JSON list of C-alpha atoms in Angstrom, two decimals:
[
{"chain": "A", "resi": 1, "resn": "UNK", "atom": "CA", "xyz": [0.00, 0.00, 0.00]},
{"chain": "A", "resi": 2, "resn": "UNK", "atom": "CA", "xyz": [1.47, 3.36, -1.09]},
{"chain": "A", "resi": 3, "resn": "UNK", "atom": "CA", "xyz": [1.17, 6.43, 1.08]},
{"chain": "A", "resi": 4, "resn": "UNK", "atom": "CA", "xyz": [1.31, 8.81, -1.88]},
{"chain": "A", "resi": 5, "resn": "UNK", "atom": "CA", "xyz": [-1.46, 9.19, -4.43]},
{"chain": "A", "resi": 6, "resn": "UNK", "atom": "CA", "xyz": [-0.52, 7.05, -7.43]},
{"chain": "A", "resi": 7, "resn": "UNK", "atom": "CA", "xyz": [-1.05, 9.11, -10.57]},
{"chain": "A", "resi": 8, "resn": "UNK", "atom": "CA", "xyz": [-2.79, 7.47, -13.49]},
{"chain": "A", "resi": 9, "resn": "UNK", "atom": "CA", "xyz": [-1.81, 8.22, -16.14]},
{"chain": "A", "resi": 10, "resn": "UNK", "atom": "CA", "xyz": [1.72, 9.23, -15.20]},
{"chain": "A", "resi": 11, "resn": "UNK", "atom": "CA", "xyz": [2.76, 12.74, -16.22]},
{"chain": "A", "resi": 12, "resn": "UNK", "atom": "CA", "xyz": [5.59, 12.58, -18.77]},
{"chain": "A", "resi": 13, "resn": "UNK", "atom": "CA", "xyz": [8.41, 15.10, -18.20]},
{"chain": "A", "resi": 14, "resn": "UNK", "atom": "CA", "xyz": [11.10, 13.18, -20.10]},
{"chain": "A", "resi": 15, "resn": "UNK", "atom": "CA", "xyz": [11.69, 15.85, -22.72]},
{"chain": "A", "resi": 16, "resn": "UNK", "atom": "CA", "xyz": [11.41, 18.76, -20.28]},
{"chain": "A", "resi": 17, "resn": "UNK", "atom": "CA", "xyz": [14.84, 19.98, -19.21]},
{"chain": "A", "resi": 18, "resn": "UNK", "atom": "CA", "xyz": [14.91, 22.33, -16.23]},
{"chain": "A", "resi": 19, "resn": "UNK", "atom": "CA", "xyz": [17.28, 25.21, -15.53]},
{"chain": "A", "resi": 20, "resn": "UNK", "atom": "CA", "xyz": [19.33, 25.02, -12.34]},
{"chain": "A", "resi": 21, "resn": "UNK", "atom": "CA", "xyz": [19.46, 28.27, -10.36]},
{"chain": "A", "resi": 22, "resn": "UNK", "atom": "CA", "xyz": [23.25, 27.86, -10.16]},
{"chain": "A", "resi": 23, "resn": "UNK", "atom": "CA", "xyz": [23.38, 27.65, -13.96]},
{"chain": "A", "resi": 24, "resn": "UNK", "atom": "CA", "xyz": [23.19, 24.70, -16.29]},
{"chain": "A", "resi": 25, "resn": "UNK", "atom": "CA", "xyz": [20.47, 22.28, -17.21]},
{"chain": "A", "resi": 26, "resn": "UNK", "atom": "CA", "xyz": [18.86, 19.58, -15.07]},
{"chain": "A", "resi": 27, "resn": "UNK", "atom": "CA", "xyz": [17.71, 16.64, -17.18]},
{"chain": "A", "resi": 28, "resn": "UNK", "atom": "CA", "xyz": [15.79, 13.68, -15.82]},
{"chain": "A", "resi": 29, "resn": "UNK", "atom": "CA", "xyz": [17.99, 11.03, -17.44]},
{"chain": "A", "resi": 30, "resn": "UNK", "atom": "CA", "xyz": [21.41, 12.58, -16.72]},
{"chain": "A", "resi": 31, "resn": "UNK", "atom": "CA", "xyz": [21.47, 10.69, -13.42]},
{"chain": "A", "resi": 32, "resn": "UNK", "atom": "CA", "xyz": [20.41, 7.11, -14.20]},
{"chain": "A", "resi": 33, "resn": "UNK", "atom": "CA", "xyz": [18.40, 5.26, -11.55]},
{"chain": "A", "resi": 34, "resn": "UNK", "atom": "CA", "xyz": [17.80, 8.49, -9.62]},
{"chain": "A", "resi": 35, "resn": "UNK", "atom": "CA", "xyz": [14.38, 9.23, -8.15]},
{"chain": "A", "resi": 36, "resn": "UNK", "atom": "CA", "xyz": [13.31, 12.83, -7.53]},
{"chain": "A", "resi": 37, "resn": "UNK", "atom": "CA", "xyz": [11.22, 14.44, -4.83]},
{"chain": "A", "resi": 38, "resn": "UNK", "atom": "CA", "xyz": [9.94, 17.65, -6.42]},
{"chain": "A", "resi": 39, "resn": "UNK", "atom": "CA", "xyz": [8.40, 20.62, -4.65]},
{"chain": "A", "resi": 40, "resn": "UNK", "atom": "CA", "xyz": [7.16, 23.87, -6.23]},
{"chain": "A", "resi": 41, "resn": "UNK", "atom": "CA", "xyz": [6.17, 26.15, -3.36]},
{"chain": "A", "resi": 42, "resn": "UNK", "atom": "CA", "xyz": [3.93, 29.08, -4.29]},
{"chain": "A", "resi": 43, "resn": "UNK", "atom": "CA", "xyz": [6.17, 31.42, -2.32]},
{"chain": "A", "resi": 44, "resn": "UNK", "atom": "CA", "xyz": [8.73, 31.15, 0.45]},
{"chain": "A", "resi": 45, "resn": "UNK", "atom": "CA", "xyz": [9.01, 34.64, 1.81]},
{"chain": "A", "resi": 46, "resn": "UNK", "atom": "CA", "xyz": [7.27, 36.55, 4.55]},
{"chain": "A", "resi": 47, "resn": "UNK", "atom": "CA", "xyz": [4.92, 34.49, 6.69]},
{"chain": "A", "resi": 48, "resn": "UNK", "atom": "CA", "xyz": [5.36, 31.36, 4.53]},
{"chain": "A", "resi": 49, "resn": "UNK", "atom": "CA", "xyz": [9.15, 31.25, 4.95]},
{"chain": "A", "resi": 50, "resn": "UNK", "atom": "CA", "xyz": [8.94, 29.17, 8.14]},
{"chain": "A", "resi": 51, "resn": "UNK", "atom": "CA", "xyz": [6.68, 26.62, 6.38]},
{"chain": "A", "resi": 52, "resn": "UNK", "atom": "CA", "xyz": [9.19, 26.29, 3.54]},
{"chain": "A", "resi": 53, "resn": "UNK", "atom": "CA", "xyz": [12.07, 25.87, 5.98]},
{"chain": "A", "resi": 54, "resn": "UNK", "atom": "CA", "xyz": [10.13, 23.07, 7.73]},
{"chain": "A", "resi": 55, "resn": "UNK", "atom": "CA", "xyz": [9.29, 21.38, 4.42]},
{"chain": "A", "resi": 56, "resn": "UNK", "atom": "CA", "xyz": [12.92, 21.47, 3.25]},
{"chain": "A", "resi": 57, "resn": "UNK", "atom": "CA", "xyz": [14.10, 20.14, 6.64]},
{"chain": "A", "resi": 58, "resn": "UNK", "atom": "CA", "xyz": [11.50, 17.35, 6.43]},
{"chain": "A", "resi": 59, "resn": "UNK", "atom": "CA", "xyz": [12.63, 16.34, 2.94]},
{"chain": "A", "resi": 60, "resn": "UNK", "atom": "CA", "xyz": [16.26, 16.39, 4.10]},
{"chain": "A", "resi": 61, "resn": "UNK", "atom": "CA", "xyz": [15.35, 14.08, 6.99]},
{"chain": "A", "resi": 62, "resn": "UNK", "atom": "CA", "xyz": [13.51, 11.70, 4.65]},
{"chain": "A", "resi": 63, "resn": "UNK", "atom": "CA", "xyz": [16.58, 11.67, 2.39]},
{"chain": "A", "resi": 64, "resn": "UNK", "atom": "CA", "xyz": [18.97, 10.95, 5.28]},
{"chain": "A", "resi": 65, "resn": "UNK", "atom": "CA", "xyz": [16.77, 8.13, 6.59]},
{"chain": "A", "resi": 66, "resn": "UNK", "atom": "CA", "xyz": [17.12, 6.32, 3.25]},
{"chain": "A", "resi": 67, "resn": "UNK", "atom": "CA", "xyz": [20.66, 5.42, 4.34]},
{"chain": "A", "resi": 68, "resn": "UNK", "atom": "CA", "xyz": [22.90, 3.94, 1.63]},
{"chain": "A", "resi": 69, "resn": "UNK", "atom": "CA", "xyz": [20.16, 4.38, -0.99]},
{"chain": "A", "resi": 70, "resn": "UNK", "atom": "CA", "xyz": [19.95, 8.15, -0.39]},
{"chain": "A", "resi": 71, "resn": "UNK", "atom": "CA", "xyz": [22.49, 8.83, -3.14]},
{"chain": "A", "resi": 72, "resn": "UNK", "atom": "CA", "xyz": [19.86, 7.72, -5.65]},
{"chain": "A", "resi": 73, "resn": "UNK", "atom": "CA", "xyz": [17.42, 10.48, -4.67]},
{"chain": "A", "resi": 74, "resn": "UNK", "atom": "CA", "xyz": [17.46, 14.21, -5.46]},
{"chain": "A", "resi": 75, "resn": "UNK", "atom": "CA", "xyz": [15.27, 16.82, -3.84]},
{"chain": "A", "resi": 76, "resn": "UNK", "atom": "CA", "xyz": [14.37, 19.21, -6.67]},
{"chain": "A", "resi": 77, "resn": "UNK", "atom": "CA", "xyz": [13.23, 22.55, -5.25]},
{"chain": "A", "resi": 78, "resn": "UNK", "atom": "CA", "xyz": [11.60, 24.90, -7.75]},
{"chain": "A", "resi": 79, "resn": "UNK", "atom": "CA", "xyz": [12.17, 28.49, -6.74]},
{"chain": "A", "resi": 80, "resn": "UNK", "atom": "CA", "xyz": [14.20, 30.37, -4.18]},
{"chain": "A", "resi": 81, "resn": "UNK", "atom": "CA", "xyz": [15.50, 28.21, -1.35]},
{"chain": "A", "resi": 82, "resn": "UNK", "atom": "CA", "xyz": [14.37, 29.41, 2.08]},
{"chain": "A", "resi": 83, "resn": "UNK", "atom": "CA", "xyz": [17.76, 28.61, 3.70]},
{"chain": "A", "resi": 84, "resn": "UNK", "atom": "CA", "xyz": [21.32, 27.85, 2.63]},
{"chain": "A", "resi": 85, "resn": "UNK", "atom": "CA", "xyz": [21.73, 24.19, 1.63]},
{"chain": "A", "resi": 86, "resn": "UNK", "atom": "CA", "xyz": [25.49, 23.58, 1.84]},
{"chain": "A", "resi": 87, "resn": "UNK", "atom": "CA", "xyz": [24.93, 20.59, 4.14]},
{"chain": "A", "resi": 88, "resn": "UNK", "atom": "CA", "xyz": [22.19, 19.13, 1.93]},
{"chain": "A", "resi": 89, "resn": "UNK", "atom": "CA", "xyz": [23.91, 17.45, -1.04]},
{"chain": "A", "resi": 90, "resn": "UNK", "atom": "CA", "xyz": [20.60, 16.07, -2.33]},
{"chain": "A", "resi": 91, "resn": "UNK", "atom": "CA", "xyz": [19.06, 19.49, -3.07]},
{"chain": "A", "resi": 92, "resn": "UNK", "atom": "CA", "xyz": [18.90, 20.69, -6.68]},
{"chain": "A", "resi": 93, "resn": "UNK", "atom": "CA", "xyz": [17.42, 24.20, -6.94]},
{"chain": "A", "resi": 94, "resn": "UNK", "atom": "CA", "xyz": [15.74, 24.93, -10.26]},
{"chain": "A", "resi": 95, "resn": "UNK", "atom": "CA", "xyz": [13.96, 27.91, -11.79]},
{"chain": "A", "resi": 96, "resn": "UNK", "atom": "CA", "xyz": [10.22, 27.25, -11.79]},
{"chain": "A", "resi": 97, "resn": "UNK", "atom": "CA", "xyz": [8.56, 27.45, -15.18]},
{"chain": "A", "resi": 98, "resn": "UNK", "atom": "CA", "xyz": [4.99, 27.53, -16.40]},
{"chain": "A", "resi": 99, "resn": "UNK", "atom": "CA", "xyz": [5.16, 24.15, -18.15]},
{"chain": "A", "resi": 100, "resn": "UNK", "atom": "CA", "xyz": [6.37, 22.35, -15.03]},
{"chain": "A", "resi": 101, "resn": "UNK", "atom": "CA", "xyz": [3.77, 24.13, -12.89]},
{"chain": "A", "resi": 102, "resn": "UNK", "atom": "CA", "xyz": [1.02, 23.10, -15.35]},
{"chain": "A", "resi": 103, "resn": "UNK", "atom": "CA", "xyz": [2.26, 19.49, -15.42]},
{"chain": "A", "resi": 104, "resn": "UNK", "atom": "CA", "xyz": [2.25, 19.32, -11.64]},
{"chain": "A", "resi": 105, "resn": "UNK", "atom": "CA", "xyz": [-1.05, 21.12, -11.20]},
{"chain": "A", "resi": 106, "resn": "UNK", "atom": "CA", "xyz": [-2.82, 19.84, -8.12]},
{"chain": "A", "resi": 107, "resn": "UNK", "atom": "CA", "xyz": [-6.38, 20.26, -6.96]},
{"chain": "A", "resi": 108, "resn": "UNK", "atom": "CA", "xyz": [-6.91, 22.98, -4.37]},
{"chain": "A", "resi": 109, "resn": "UNK", "atom": "CA", "xyz": [-6.32, 21.53, -0.93]},
{"chain": "A", "resi": 110, "resn": "UNK", "atom": "CA", "xyz": [-5.84, 24.48, 1.36]},
{"chain": "A", "resi": 111, "resn": "UNK", "atom": "CA", "xyz": [-2.58, 25.89, 2.64]},
{"chain": "A", "resi": 112, "resn": "UNK", "atom": "CA", "xyz": [0.78, 24.32, 2.05]},
{"chain": "A", "resi": 113, "resn": "UNK", "atom": "CA", "xyz": [2.61, 22.71, -0.81]},
{"chain": "A", "resi": 114, "resn": "UNK", "atom": "CA", "xyz": [2.28, 19.22, -2.25]},
{"chain": "A", "resi": 115, "resn": "UNK", "atom": "CA", "xyz": [5.30, 17.09, -3.15]},
{"chain": "A", "resi": 116, "resn": "UNK", "atom": "CA", "xyz": [5.69, 14.88, -6.22]},
{"chain": "A", "resi": 117, "resn": "UNK", "atom": "CA", "xyz": [7.76, 11.74, -6.76]},
{"chain": "A", "resi": 118, "resn": "UNK", "atom": "CA", "xyz": [9.35, 11.40, -10.20]},
{"chain": "A", "resi": 119, "resn": "UNK", "atom": "CA", "xyz": [10.85, 8.13, -11.42]},
{"chain": "A", "resi": 120, "resn": "UNK", "atom": "CA", "xyz": [14.35, 7.79, -12.98]},
{"chain": "A", "resi": 121, "resn": "UNK", "atom": "CA", "xyz": [12.94, 8.23, -16.49]},
{"chain": "A", "resi": 122, "resn": "UNK", "atom": "CA", "xyz": [11.07, 11.50, -15.91]},
{"chain": "A", "resi": 123, "resn": "UNK", "atom": "CA", "xyz": [7.54, 10.26, -15.18]},
{"chain": "A", "resi": 124, "resn": "UNK", "atom": "CA", "xyz": [5.63, 11.84, -12.30]},
{"chain": "A", "resi": 125, "resn": "UNK", "atom": "CA", "xyz": [4.29, 8.78, -10.51]},
{"chain": "A", "resi": 126, "resn": "UNK", "atom": "CA", "xyz": [3.05, 9.93, -7.09]},
{"chain": "A", "resi": 127, "resn": "UNK", "atom": "CA", "xyz": [1.73, 13.01, -5.38]},
{"chain": "A", "resi": 128, "resn": "UNK", "atom": "CA", "xyz": [1.83, 13.73, -1.65]},
{"chain": "A", "resi": 129, "resn": "UNK", "atom": "CA", "xyz": [-0.61, 16.41, -0.45]},
{"chain": "A", "resi": 130, "resn": "UNK", "atom": "CA", "xyz": [0.30, 19.29, 1.79]},
{"chain": "A", "resi": 131, "resn": "UNK", "atom": "CA", "xyz": [0.88, 17.99, 5.32]},
{"chain": "A", "resi": 132, "resn": "UNK", "atom": "CA", "xyz": [1.90, 14.52, 4.07]},
{"chain": "A", "resi": 133, "resn": "UNK", "atom": "CA", "xyz": [3.36, 11.92, 6.42]},
{"chain": "A", "resi": 134, "resn": "UNK", "atom": "CA", "xyz": [7.17, 11.98, 5.94]},
{"chain": "A", "resi": 135, "resn": "UNK", "atom": "CA", "xyz": [7.44, 8.38, 7.19]},
{"chain": "A", "resi": 136, "resn": "UNK", "atom": "CA", "xyz": [5.07, 7.31, 4.41]},
{"chain": "A", "resi": 137, "resn": "UNK", "atom": "CA", "xyz": [7.16, 9.09, 1.77]},
{"chain": "A", "resi": 138, "resn": "UNK", "atom": "CA", "xyz": [10.28, 7.38, 3.13]},
{"chain": "A", "resi": 139, "resn": "UNK", "atom": "CA", "xyz": [8.56, 3.95, 3.07]},
{"chain": "A", "resi": 140, "resn": "UNK", "atom": "CA", "xyz": [7.34, 4.47, -0.50]},
{"chain": "A", "resi": 141, "resn": "UNK", "atom": "CA", "xyz": [10.79, 5.58, -1.64]},
{"chain": "A", "resi": 142, "resn": "UNK", "atom": "CA", "xyz": [12.58, 2.75, 0.16]},
{"chain": "A", "resi": 143, "resn": "UNK", "atom": "CA", "xyz": [10.30, 0.21, -1.53]},
{"chain": "A", "resi": 144, "resn": "UNK", "atom": "CA", "xyz": [10.81, 1.80, -4.98]},
{"chain": "A", "resi": 145, "resn": "UNK", "atom": "CA", "xyz": [14.58, 1.99, -4.55]},
{"chain": "A", "resi": 146, "resn": "UNK", "atom": "CA", "xyz": [14.70, -1.76, -3.80]},
{"chain": "A", "resi": 147, "resn": "UNK", "atom": "CA", "xyz": [12.72, -2.60, -6.93]},
{"chain": "A", "resi": 148, "resn": "UNK", "atom": "CA", "xyz": [14.60, -0.30, -9.30]}
]
């Protein structure tokens, strides 16, 4: 049983290269066998900054709890990072774009930001709503990393 909402059909991002905020292009297949946790917060300044800091810290904790398999997971953060991430080697900051936002469109669910899980080929396979259970995301990822 998955914790995340399994998307059907999967959203195909294979031909959509993203621009890293540090410069360069982020392509889904440049890192074979790598899963991505993607978040596109609406905004991370003002009153929402603390929420974004908590979300990034939660995703970092999920990543660290994956143990030896953690190297096969990137956290792709679309937009300005709410804190410095020198100690978070998994984080890839990208510029948000309209096509990615449209592909990851989620039904209105109140405050907060959903998280998406993208497979090594560039297919969006699961969605986790705002306020998701981090332990469930870790379990889902651990199971997927064993299979792939």
